């Protein structure tokens, strides 16, 4: 793992090209390839030369102290940062299945259908549970009632929420508890069948029991989806991720199997952080 | 290291003197008139708030106190109308008035025929000859009502005389009471009051009932005969109008028995209930003041006028206001935002009298000319002749409503949590889909209350409607469909502004205007209440 993260990286460095096979990429093969990424909020640089390969159908955790750029990087992956004025990728590229998502002919709308996102604070729409789940399909023009019904059940089962809400699908999503709301948001995300699900501190507003349910869910979901989770809780990263990336001051310090990061970190900063000496 | 050198001595001082100094924590405050400064400031603010509440309460009490006295006065007004026999005679007068309307219809047909023939190039003498049979017939029809009209006039004079005598007596009584209050007994006794004998007057009027029957029967016989022998109109296209006239004429004749039955049923001493006086105001279809015959204070024409203008204003202002709010909040660039927002908000700073002036000087005439343009003749009511009408006033009021609706709707949209927007984008929605499916539904109750408050703003607006609405006191003819918008109307606010300066303080007219004020007040209250309620619901729904 490259943990030096110096500002000047020689461009001639050999590119770790992932296998070009696209659709049926084998489990664990590189799905997202981030190269030399510099990202700016206006004039302020937020990410410095990030290089990271995220494998398919695994859970990857981003950890690090507040303001280290982990959420920023996450939001680069589905171009949510486009919604903020003045943001820009000044250098480097992010490729998903070998397609540069910041390429000129990329439609961010299409990208976001493939790369879903779950937010820190649960944010169901002020609509019924049913409408919340079907929203993503409806905006794609799906009107077939049977199809929508199927997707609602499948997504809610997928998010382990079906049994709790099957009798009140047409009640407001805002009437659910915090943990249920967050699982509703996950159900809503998987309803459009993305390949990647980005989770931005999905449990930070939940109690321990609700958190456990979501973590259990993450275990189930990784069979079908590639999951990237930003978390402040190192225990959470340790519990549910396969590999972990540690960020500090906008730089990627260390990226390795989760076990190694927590048990045998190579970088002293990583060690200081995971052992609780700062952050 | 100068800082560390300097710091220990003071620390030491504090430590030393600390033990010696008394533990002084009692409250020490300067007091003015027994109040601390804090209490004075609190008292000042609290007093201001309290005064505002008191003043509002006083205004409300005053409004209701002055206004509610209208109803007893109106009750008396209606009682005299009945006692003096005006109600009785009105049945006959009504027959005459409806006949007059039929005559106008005939005149209208004649004018159209005349114009048609002039266009054809028929010489004047020839036109006259061709119209001669029609004119003879029209004259005969017109003369048919004469006996009724004559009798109605005679009887009307009797009842008006009785009413005036009564009113004079009332004035005398007031004068006498004033003299008595001032201790001038001699002067008071010099005022002679002859009570009006309504019973005798009623007997005389009743005695004329057979004559009225006879006159009505005569008139109706002549009219029936005339209707049976419709002339052939020289312009063939207008013949159907004569057929229509015959229909109207028969409808008119059918009202005769009801009118006579009404006269028969008249009882001069039947009391007028308070409810009737109230209904005469709320459902009254006429607002007639300073009339030689009878004053009516019915709010319906004013209310419908206000309503019509407000609806026109909202139909125009809602798309503009809400559309601009959506655009500014969701679509525009920050630069556009900086330009559009202050501009729209500035509109509300324009004095409404200036807008009204603009309406009279420019907009009214421009719209009228525009209405004459052939390309627009498909629009309802176009072309029209009245420069000042509900449409002119509605357009200007829309201008007044737009800033209110825009600002509040923009706030409502802005208050939709960003998280909704992000969630929608993260699901692959476009900007437009997010706006239409998420933002607007979430802001809807806020937008509705913005529209309601815009309505409140418009209904209360006075200057523009006074200057531009045309000020014709009549219920707009909604039977005409949408072209009703080009009719001149009068409004509740306009009538108060126009007439309040001329009325005698304490008179029935003065109190009637206060009653109109109360209605306005209640409308404003209801609108604000609804708007607040809707906004509260909105806050709950967003959670």
XYZ file of N, CA, C and O in Angstrom, chain B residues 462-541:
320
model
N -56.916 49.066 -1.383
C -57.980 50.049 -1.579
C -57.739 50.977 -2.755
O -58.582 51.161 -3.618
N -56.564 51.572 -2.778
C -56.339 52.693 -3.697
C -56.470 52.253 -5.149
O -57.121 52.912 -5.954
N -55.863 51.125 -5.454
C -55.873 50.666 -6.845
C -57.303 50.385 -7.310
O -57.709 50.806 -8.395
N -58.087 49.700 -6.468
C -59.435 49.368 -6.918
C -60.298 50.621 -7.002
O -61.131 50.758 -7.892
N -60.077 51.542 -6.078
C -60.859 52.775 -6.115
C -60.597 53.520 -7.418
O -61.506 54.057 -8.042
N -59.345 53.517 -7.841
C -58.989 54.276 -9.040
C -59.300 53.515 -10.326
O -59.643 54.122 -11.330
N -59.170 52.207 -10.289
C -59.160 51.482 -11.563
C -60.305 50.498 -11.799
O -60.406 49.935 -12.872
N -61.130 50.241 -10.787
C -62.110 49.168 -10.981
C -63.371 49.640 -11.693
O -64.220 48.836 -12.032
N -63.517 50.946 -11.918
C -64.688 51.429 -12.636
C -65.808 51.886 -11.724
O -66.668 52.664 -12.118
N -65.819 51.368 -10.486
C -66.763 51.828 -9.471
C -68.220 51.853 -9.907
O -68.931 52.823 -9.692
N -68.673 50.789 -10.539
C -70.097 50.672 -10.803
C -70.664 49.704 -9.779
O -70.200 48.562 -9.682
N -71.640 50.172 -9.015
C -72.165 49.310 -7.965
C -73.220 48.399 -8.558
O -74.376 48.781 -8.702
N -72.827 47.237 -8.945
C -73.779 46.261 -9.468
C -73.119 44.902 -9.386
O -71.890 44.796 -9.474
N -73.937 43.887 -9.193
C -73.374 42.542 -9.162
C -72.901 42.208 -10.562
O -73.663 42.337 -11.515
N -71.617 41.823 -10.714
C -71.152 41.473 -12.055
C -71.997 40.318 -12.619
O -72.430 39.445 -11.873
N -72.240 40.382 -13.909
C -73.117 39.382 -14.520
C -72.332 38.118 -14.823
O -71.736 37.975 -15.889
N -72.310 37.190 -13.842
C -71.530 35.975 -14.014
C -72.119 35.070 -15.104
O -71.475 34.143 -15.549
N -73.371 35.390 -15.513
C -73.986 34.618 -16.590
C -73.237 34.751 -17.903
O -73.384 33.929 -18.797
N -72.407 35.791 -17.999
C -71.684 36.018 -19.254
C -70.436 35.153 -19.359
O -69.675 35.279 -20.311
N -70.215 34.306 -18.379
C -69.007 33.482 -18.412
C -67.792 34.321 -18.081
O -67.876 35.275 -17.314
N -66.667 33.970 -18.693
C -65.411 34.636 -18.336
C -65.369 36.101 -18.721
O -64.588 36.862 -18.187
N -66.252 36.506 -19.662
C -66.172 37.901 -20.088
C -66.635 38.837 -18.982
O -66.562 40.050 -19.107
N -67.068 38.264 -17.865
C -67.437 39.065 -16.717
C -66.252 39.920 -16.254
O -66.426 40.970 -15.644
N -65.031 39.455 -16.556
C -63.858 40.172 -16.047
C -63.721 41.576 -16.626
O -63.009 42.401 -16.071
N -64.400 41.850 -17.733
C -64.241 43.183 -18.317
C -65.324 44.142 -17.861
O -65.454 45.231 -18.399
N -66.098 43.736 -16.848
C -67.127 44.649 -16.355
C -66.569 45.552 -15.269
O -65.740 45.128 -14.475
N -67.068 46.798 -15.234
C -66.666 47.643 -14.111
C -67.366 47.173 -12.840
O -68.527 46.764 -12.891
N -66.676 47.201 -11.729
C -67.259 46.763 -10.465
C -66.871 47.749 -9.364
O -66.023 48.621 -9.555
N -67.517 47.580 -8.223
C -67.099 48.328 -7.054
C -66.689 47.325 -5.990
O -67.055 46.160 -6.077
N -65.931 47.788 -5.002
C -65.395 46.845 -4.018
C -65.703 47.309 -2.601
O -66.078 48.451 -2.384
N -65.515 46.396 -1.660
C -65.772 46.726 -0.261
C -64.826 47.808 0.238
O -65.232 48.746 0.922
N -63.553 47.661 -0.105
C -62.595 48.673 0.350
C -62.863 49.999 -0.344
O -62.834 51.056 0.284
N -63.144 49.929 -1.642
C -63.363 51.139 -2.425
C -64.540 51.945 -1.903
O -64.474 53.173 -1.784
N -65.620 51.240 -1.552
C -66.821 51.964 -1.140
C -66.577 52.684 0.177
O -67.036 53.808 0.381
N -65.811 52.059 1.058
C -65.525 52.719 2.343
C -64.706 53.984 2.089
O -65.029 55.065 2.580
N -63.669 53.843 1.283
C -62.809 54.997 1.021
C -63.587 56.100 0.329
O -63.400 57.287 0.613
N -64.485 55.705 -0.557
C -65.199 56.696 -1.339
C -66.281 57.412 -0.537
O -66.461 58.619 -0.659
N -67.007 56.663 0.274
C -68.202 57.249 0.885
C -67.999 57.700 2.327
O -68.781 58.508 2.827
N -66.976 57.161 2.991
C -66.847 57.468 4.412
C -66.688 58.962 4.656
O -67.152 59.487 5.662
N -66.039 59.652 3.738
C -65.814 61.083 3.929
C -67.068 61.914 3.805
O -67.112 63.065 4.250
N -68.115 61.364 3.197
C -69.292 62.192 2.889
C -70.463 61.915 3.806
O -71.458 62.631 3.764
N -70.376 60.825 4.602
C -71.569 60.456 5.350
C -71.658 61.223 6.658
O -70.668 61.724 7.178
N -72.895 61.330 7.152
C -73.122 61.958 8.444
C -72.725 60.959 9.519
O -73.143 59.805 9.479
N -71.917 61.425 10.459
C -71.470 60.538 11.520
C -72.653 60.001 12.300
O -73.541 60.770 12.690
N -72.694 58.693 12.483
C -73.776 58.089 13.255
C -74.989 57.721 12.420
O -75.886 57.058 12.921
N -75.018 58.149 11.160
C -76.184 57.815 10.329
C -76.144 56.344 9.931
O -75.138 55.659 10.122
N -77.233 55.873 9.365
C -77.306 54.468 8.962
C -76.256 54.155 7.889
O -75.636 53.097 7.884
N -76.025 55.103 7.001
C -75.048 54.917 5.933
C -73.639 54.742 6.517
O -72.889 53.846 6.145
N -73.335 55.621 7.499
C -72.057 55.555 8.197
C -71.871 54.186 8.837
O -70.831 53.546 8.729
N -72.926 53.709 9.488
C -72.828 52.421 10.172
C -72.751 51.272 9.160
O -72.070 50.277 9.399
N -73.439 51.439 8.039
C -73.374 50.399 7.008
C -71.936 50.244 6.518
O -71.447 49.132 6.309
N -71.249 51.382 6.363
C -69.854 51.311 5.923
C -68.998 50.593 6.963
O -68.088 49.839 6.619
N -69.305 50.842 8.232
C -68.577 50.124 9.278
C -68.828 48.616 9.186
O -67.935 47.812 9.436
N -70.073 48.281 8.858
C -70.381 46.859 8.716
C -69.556 46.241 7.591
O -69.076 45.106 7.713
N -69.410 46.989 6.505
C -68.564 46.491 5.419
C -67.145 46.300 5.936
O -66.471 45.301 5.632
N -66.711 47.251 6.759
C -65.391 47.140 7.372
C -65.265 45.870 8.208
O -64.237 45.201 8.179
N -66.332 45.551 8.945
C -66.299 44.336 9.775
C -66.146 43.105 8.884
O -65.368 42.200 9.185
N -66.898 43.101 7.781
C -66.797 41.948 6.876
C -65.356 41.801 6.373
O -64.791 40.706 6.363
N -64.747 42.925 5.996
C -63.347 42.886 5.544
C -62.443 42.343 6.635
O -61.552 41.525 6.398
N -62.693 42.831 7.841
C -61.901 42.415 8.993
C -62.010 40.902 9.197
O -61.005 40.216 9.402
N -63.242 40.401 9.099
C -63.448 38.965 9.303
C -62.769 38.154 8.196
O -62.180 37.107 8.460
N -62.862 38.660 6.964
C -62.214 37.945 5.863
C -60.710 37.858 6.114
O -60.094 36.797 5.985
N -60.132 39.000 6.504
C -58.685 39.015 6.778
C -58.344 38.039 7.891
O -57.351 37.302 7.817
N -59.205 38.001 8.906
C -58.978 37.115 10.050
C -58.967 35.659 9.603
O -58.070 34.890 9.954
N -59.984 35.313 8.813
C -60.104 33.921 8.362
C -58.901 33.536 7.499
O -58.311 32.469 7.667
N -58.525 34.442 6.593
C -57.406 34.137 5.696
C -56.128 33.920 6.498
O -55.396 32.945 6.292
N -55.870 34.813 7.459
C -54.652 34.675 8.240
C -54.674 33.413 9.088
O -53.658 32.731 9.235
N -55.845 33.122 9.627
C -55.981 31.920 10.450
C -55.670 30.672 9.612
O -54.879 29.819 10.013
N -56.288 30.613 8.422
C -56.064 29.458 7.552
C -54.592 29.337 7.173
O -54.005 28.260 7.217
N -54.003 30.486 6.820
C -52.606 30.471 6.388
C -51.719 29.940 7.508
O -50.852 29.092 7.278
N -51.968 30.397 8.729
C -51.143 29.940 9.851
C -51.337 28.454 10.104
O -50.393 27.724 10.378
N -52.590 28.033 10.009
C -52.897 26.638 10.269
C -52.195 25.738 9.255
O -51.615 24.711 9.615
N -52.244 26.168 7.986
C -51.615 25.365 6.936
C -50.110 25.317 7.132
O -49.490 24.273 7.005
N -49.535 26.459 7.484
C -48.088 26.486 7.683
C -47.698 25.570 8.832
O -46.717 24.842 8.772
N -48.513 25.569 9.895
C -48.193 24.722 11.041
C -48.221 23.249 10.629
O -47.368 22.479 11.007
N -49.207 22.905 9.827
C -49.299 21.523 9.377
C -48.046 21.149 8.590
O -47.508 20.069 8.704
N -47.600 22.122 7.794
C -46.427 21.899 6.953
C -45.210 21.610 7.821
O -44.456 20.699 7.570
N -45.058 22.388 8.898
C -43.898 22.179 9.764
C -43.930 20.783 10.369
O -42.918 20.128 10.496
N -45.105 20.348 10.758
C -45.241 19.014 11.343
C -44.875 17.950 10.319
O -44.144 17.016 10.603
N -45.350 18.141 9.091
C -45.158 17.094 8.085
C -43.686 16.916 7.733
O -43.248 15.836 7.401
